[in-house]
PDB file of C-alpha atoms in Angstrom:
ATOM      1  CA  UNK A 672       0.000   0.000   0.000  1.00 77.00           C
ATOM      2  CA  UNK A 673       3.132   2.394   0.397  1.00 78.00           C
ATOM      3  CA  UNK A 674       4.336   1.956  -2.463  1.00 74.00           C
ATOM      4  CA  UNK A 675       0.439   2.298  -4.281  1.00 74.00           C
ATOM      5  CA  UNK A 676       0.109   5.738  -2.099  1.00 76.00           C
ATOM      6  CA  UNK A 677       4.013   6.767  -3.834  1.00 76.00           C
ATOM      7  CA  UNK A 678       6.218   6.638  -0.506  1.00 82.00           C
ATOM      8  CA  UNK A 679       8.471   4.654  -1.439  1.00 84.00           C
ATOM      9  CA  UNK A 680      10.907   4.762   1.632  1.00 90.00           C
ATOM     10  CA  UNK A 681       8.447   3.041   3.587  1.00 89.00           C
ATOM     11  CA  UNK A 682       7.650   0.678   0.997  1.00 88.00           C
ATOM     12  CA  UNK A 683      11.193  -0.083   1.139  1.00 93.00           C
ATOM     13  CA  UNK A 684      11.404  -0.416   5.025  1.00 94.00           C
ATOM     14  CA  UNK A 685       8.282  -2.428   4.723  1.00 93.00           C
ATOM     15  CA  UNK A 686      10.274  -4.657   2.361  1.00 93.00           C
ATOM     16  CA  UNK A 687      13.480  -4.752   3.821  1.00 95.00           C
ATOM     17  CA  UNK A 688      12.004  -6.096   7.060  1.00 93.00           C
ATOM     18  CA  UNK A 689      10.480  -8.610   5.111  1.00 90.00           C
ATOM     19  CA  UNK A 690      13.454 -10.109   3.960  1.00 92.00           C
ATOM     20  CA  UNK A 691      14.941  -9.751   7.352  1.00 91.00           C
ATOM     21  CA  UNK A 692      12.271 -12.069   9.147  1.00 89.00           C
ATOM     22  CA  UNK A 693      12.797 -14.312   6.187  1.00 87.00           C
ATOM     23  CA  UNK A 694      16.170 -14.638   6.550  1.00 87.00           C
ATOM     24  CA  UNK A 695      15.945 -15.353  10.504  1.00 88.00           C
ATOM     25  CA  UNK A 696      13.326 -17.489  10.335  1.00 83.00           C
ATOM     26  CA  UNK A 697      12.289 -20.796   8.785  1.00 71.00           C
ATOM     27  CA  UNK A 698       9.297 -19.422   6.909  1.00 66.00           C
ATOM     28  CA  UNK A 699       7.522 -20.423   3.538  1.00 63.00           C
ATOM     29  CA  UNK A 700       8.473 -17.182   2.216  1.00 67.00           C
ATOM     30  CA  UNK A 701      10.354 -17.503  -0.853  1.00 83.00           C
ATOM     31  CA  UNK A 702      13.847 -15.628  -0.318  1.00 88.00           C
ATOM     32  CA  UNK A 703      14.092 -14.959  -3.621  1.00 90.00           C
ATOM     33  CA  UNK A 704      10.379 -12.696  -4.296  1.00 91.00           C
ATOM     34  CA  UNK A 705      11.883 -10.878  -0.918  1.00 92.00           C
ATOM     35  CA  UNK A 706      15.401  -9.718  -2.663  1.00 94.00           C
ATOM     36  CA  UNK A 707      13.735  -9.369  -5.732  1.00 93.00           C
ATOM     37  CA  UNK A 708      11.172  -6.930  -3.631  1.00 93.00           C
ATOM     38  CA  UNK A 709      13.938  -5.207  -2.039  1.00 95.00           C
ATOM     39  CA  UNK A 710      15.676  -4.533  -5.350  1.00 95.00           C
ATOM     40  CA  UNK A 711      12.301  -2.986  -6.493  1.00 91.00           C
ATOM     41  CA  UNK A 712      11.700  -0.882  -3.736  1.00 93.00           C
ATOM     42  CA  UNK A 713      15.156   0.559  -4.167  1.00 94.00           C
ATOM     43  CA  UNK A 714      14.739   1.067  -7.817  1.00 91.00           C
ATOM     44  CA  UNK A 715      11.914   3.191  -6.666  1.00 89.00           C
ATOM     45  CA  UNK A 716      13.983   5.052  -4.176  1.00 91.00           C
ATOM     46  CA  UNK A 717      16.987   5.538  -7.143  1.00 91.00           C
ATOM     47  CA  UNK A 718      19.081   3.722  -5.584  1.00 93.00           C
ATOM     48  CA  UNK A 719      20.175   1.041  -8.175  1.00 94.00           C
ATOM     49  CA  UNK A 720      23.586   0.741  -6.857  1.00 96.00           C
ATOM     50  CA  UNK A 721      22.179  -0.607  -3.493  1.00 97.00           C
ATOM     51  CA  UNK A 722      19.110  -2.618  -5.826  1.00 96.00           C
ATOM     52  CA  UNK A 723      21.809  -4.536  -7.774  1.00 97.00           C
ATOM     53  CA  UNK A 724      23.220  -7.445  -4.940  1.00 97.00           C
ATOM     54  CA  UNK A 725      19.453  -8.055  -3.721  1.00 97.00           C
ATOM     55  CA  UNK A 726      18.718  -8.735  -8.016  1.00 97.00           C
ATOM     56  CA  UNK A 727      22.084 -10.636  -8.305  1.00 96.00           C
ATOM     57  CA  UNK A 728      20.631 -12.810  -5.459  1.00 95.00           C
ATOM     58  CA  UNK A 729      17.125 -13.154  -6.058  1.00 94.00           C
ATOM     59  CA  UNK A 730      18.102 -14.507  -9.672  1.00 95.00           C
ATOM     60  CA  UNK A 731      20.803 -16.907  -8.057  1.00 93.00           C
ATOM     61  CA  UNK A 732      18.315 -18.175  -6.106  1.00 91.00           C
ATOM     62  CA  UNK A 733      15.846 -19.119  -9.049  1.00 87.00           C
ATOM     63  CA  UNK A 734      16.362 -22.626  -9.264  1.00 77.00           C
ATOM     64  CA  UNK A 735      14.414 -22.867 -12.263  1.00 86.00           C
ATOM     65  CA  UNK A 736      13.790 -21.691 -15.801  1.00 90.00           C
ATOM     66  CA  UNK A 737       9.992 -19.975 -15.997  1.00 90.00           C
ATOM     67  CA  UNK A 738       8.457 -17.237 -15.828  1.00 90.00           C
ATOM     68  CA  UNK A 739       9.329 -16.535 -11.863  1.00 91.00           C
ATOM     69  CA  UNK A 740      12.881 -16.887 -13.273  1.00 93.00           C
ATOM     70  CA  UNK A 741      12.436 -14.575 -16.382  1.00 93.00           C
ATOM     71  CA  UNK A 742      11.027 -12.028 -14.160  1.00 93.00           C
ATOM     72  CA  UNK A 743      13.924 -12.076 -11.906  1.00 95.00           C
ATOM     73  CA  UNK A 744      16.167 -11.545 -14.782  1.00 95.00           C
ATOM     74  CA  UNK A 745      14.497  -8.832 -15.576  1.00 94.00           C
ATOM     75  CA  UNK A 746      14.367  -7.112 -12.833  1.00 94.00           C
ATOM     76  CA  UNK A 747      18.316  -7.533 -12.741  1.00 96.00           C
ATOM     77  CA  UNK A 748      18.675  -6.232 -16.259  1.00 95.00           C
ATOM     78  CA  UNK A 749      16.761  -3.151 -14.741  1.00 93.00           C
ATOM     79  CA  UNK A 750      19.158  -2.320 -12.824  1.00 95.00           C
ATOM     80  CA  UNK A 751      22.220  -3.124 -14.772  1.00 95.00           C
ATOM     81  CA  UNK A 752      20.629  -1.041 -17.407  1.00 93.00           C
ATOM     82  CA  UNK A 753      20.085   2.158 -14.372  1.00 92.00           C
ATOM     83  CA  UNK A 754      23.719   1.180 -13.397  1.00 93.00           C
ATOM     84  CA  UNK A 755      25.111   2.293 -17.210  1.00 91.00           C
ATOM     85  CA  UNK A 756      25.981  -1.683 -17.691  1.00 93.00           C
ATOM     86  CA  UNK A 757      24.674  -1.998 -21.008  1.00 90.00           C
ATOM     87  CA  UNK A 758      26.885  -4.611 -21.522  1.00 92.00           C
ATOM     88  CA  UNK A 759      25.825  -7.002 -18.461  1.00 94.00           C
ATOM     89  CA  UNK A 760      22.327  -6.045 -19.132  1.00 92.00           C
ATOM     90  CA  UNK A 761      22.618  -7.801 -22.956  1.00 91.00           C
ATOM     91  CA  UNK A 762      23.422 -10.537 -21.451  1.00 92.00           C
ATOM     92  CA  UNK A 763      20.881 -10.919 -19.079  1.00 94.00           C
ATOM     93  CA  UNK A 764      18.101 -10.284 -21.451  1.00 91.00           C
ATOM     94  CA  UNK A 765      20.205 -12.957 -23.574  1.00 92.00           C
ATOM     95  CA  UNK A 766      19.996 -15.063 -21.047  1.00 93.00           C
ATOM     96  CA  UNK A 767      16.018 -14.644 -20.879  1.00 93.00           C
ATOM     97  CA  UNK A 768      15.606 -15.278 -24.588  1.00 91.00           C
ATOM     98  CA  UNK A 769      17.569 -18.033 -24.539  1.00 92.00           C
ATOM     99  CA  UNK A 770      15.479 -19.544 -22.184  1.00 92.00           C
ATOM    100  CA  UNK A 771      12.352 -18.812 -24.073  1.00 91.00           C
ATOM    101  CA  UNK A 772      13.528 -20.577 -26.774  1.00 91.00           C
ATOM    102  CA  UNK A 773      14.808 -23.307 -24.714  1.00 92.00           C
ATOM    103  CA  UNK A 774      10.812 -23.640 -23.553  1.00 90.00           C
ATOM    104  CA  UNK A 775       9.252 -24.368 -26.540  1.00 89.00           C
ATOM    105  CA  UNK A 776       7.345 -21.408 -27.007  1.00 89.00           C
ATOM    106  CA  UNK A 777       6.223 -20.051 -30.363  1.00 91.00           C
ATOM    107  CA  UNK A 778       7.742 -17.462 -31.958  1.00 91.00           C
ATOM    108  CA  UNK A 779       4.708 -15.019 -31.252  1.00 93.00           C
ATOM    109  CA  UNK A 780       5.058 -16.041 -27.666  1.00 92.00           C
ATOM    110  CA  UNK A 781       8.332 -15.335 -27.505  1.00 91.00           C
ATOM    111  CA  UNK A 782       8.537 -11.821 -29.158  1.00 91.00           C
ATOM    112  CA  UNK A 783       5.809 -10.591 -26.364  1.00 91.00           C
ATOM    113  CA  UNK A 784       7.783 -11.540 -24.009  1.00 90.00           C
ATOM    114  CA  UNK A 785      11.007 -10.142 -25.311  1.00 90.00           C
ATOM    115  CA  UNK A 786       8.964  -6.942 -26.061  1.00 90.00           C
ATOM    116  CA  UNK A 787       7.330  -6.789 -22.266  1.00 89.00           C
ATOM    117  CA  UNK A 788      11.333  -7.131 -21.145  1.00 88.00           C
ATOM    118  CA  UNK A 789      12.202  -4.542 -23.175  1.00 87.00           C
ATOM    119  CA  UNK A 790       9.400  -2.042 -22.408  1.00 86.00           C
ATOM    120  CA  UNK A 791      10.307  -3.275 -18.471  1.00 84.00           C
ATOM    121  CA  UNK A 792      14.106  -2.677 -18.933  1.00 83.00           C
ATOM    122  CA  UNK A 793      14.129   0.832 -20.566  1.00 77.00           C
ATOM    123  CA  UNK A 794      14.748   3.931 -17.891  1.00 54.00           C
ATOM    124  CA  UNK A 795      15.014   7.314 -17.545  1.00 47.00           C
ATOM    125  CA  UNK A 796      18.210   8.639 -18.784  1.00 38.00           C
ATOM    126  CA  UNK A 797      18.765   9.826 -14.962  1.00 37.00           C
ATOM    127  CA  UNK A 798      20.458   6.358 -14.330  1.00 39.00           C
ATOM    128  CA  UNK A 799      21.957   5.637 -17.268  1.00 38.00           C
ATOM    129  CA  UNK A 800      19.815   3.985 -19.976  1.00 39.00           C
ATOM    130  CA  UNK A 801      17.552   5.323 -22.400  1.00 41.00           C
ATOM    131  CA  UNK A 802      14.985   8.435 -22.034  1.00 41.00           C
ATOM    132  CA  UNK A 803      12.555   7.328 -25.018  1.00 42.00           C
ATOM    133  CA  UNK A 804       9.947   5.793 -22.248  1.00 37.00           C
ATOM    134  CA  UNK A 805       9.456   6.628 -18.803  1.00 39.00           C
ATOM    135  CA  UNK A 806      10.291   4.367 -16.102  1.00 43.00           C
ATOM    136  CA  UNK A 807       7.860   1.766 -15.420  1.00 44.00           C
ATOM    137  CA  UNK A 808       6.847   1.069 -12.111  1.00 46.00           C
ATOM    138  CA  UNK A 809       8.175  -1.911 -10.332  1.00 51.00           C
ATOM    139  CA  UNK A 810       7.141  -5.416 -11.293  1.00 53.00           C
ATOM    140  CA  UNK A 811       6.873  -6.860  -7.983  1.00 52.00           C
ATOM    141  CA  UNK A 812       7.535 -10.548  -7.593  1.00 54.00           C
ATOM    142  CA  UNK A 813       4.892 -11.666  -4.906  1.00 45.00           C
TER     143      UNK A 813
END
């Protein structure tokens, strides 16, 4: 709801303690979706320096390929893409359409997905990447 209602630092204290609790305690919580929430909220926050290890672990945590993964992945390439790492972001969305292709998906499929990273991926020039379209707001996992 902090994060609907645009504060953003509490919707990134909100997250943060999430992950804490999951990381103390044996919970069903997925790790992953809270890193991967974390890295969100401080996308939000610009703050992509601080987003990028919470990304780097949510997608290390991914065991497998799927959608939960591909969103992950994007989420990194994100911020890779805020962080000026054009290079490392390439790669990641590589990454995804490799394993779209690897699913079996049709061609069509595939392209919407690509395009849906894409649109995802692209940010203000403030951080970095492109200023053609504005910053969408955070996909969050959960």
């Amino acid at each position: 709801m902090a994060s609907a209602a645009g504060d953003y630092q509490a919707a990134l204290g909100h997250y943060e303690r999430e992950l804490l609790e999951a990381r103390i305690m044996d919970t069903e919580v997925d790790l992953e979706v809270c890193e991967a929430n974390v890295a969100e909220a401080l996308i939000d926050v610009g703050r992509p320096e601080d987003a990028l290890p919470h990304a780097v672990n949510a997608v290390r945590m991914a065991s497998a390929p799927g959608a939960h993964r591909r969103a992950l992945l994007t989420t990194l390439a994100r911020v890779q893409t805020m962080l000026g790492d054009h290079d490392a972001a390439l790669a990641t969305a590589l990454e995804i359409q490799v394993e779209l292709i690897a699913s079996g998906r049709s061609r069509e499929q595939i392209d919407s997905e690509l395009a849906e990273v894409n649109r995802a991926v692209r940010v203000p020039a403030w951080g970095g990447g492109t200023a053609d379209l504005p910053r969408p707001p955070s996909r969050r996992i959960d």
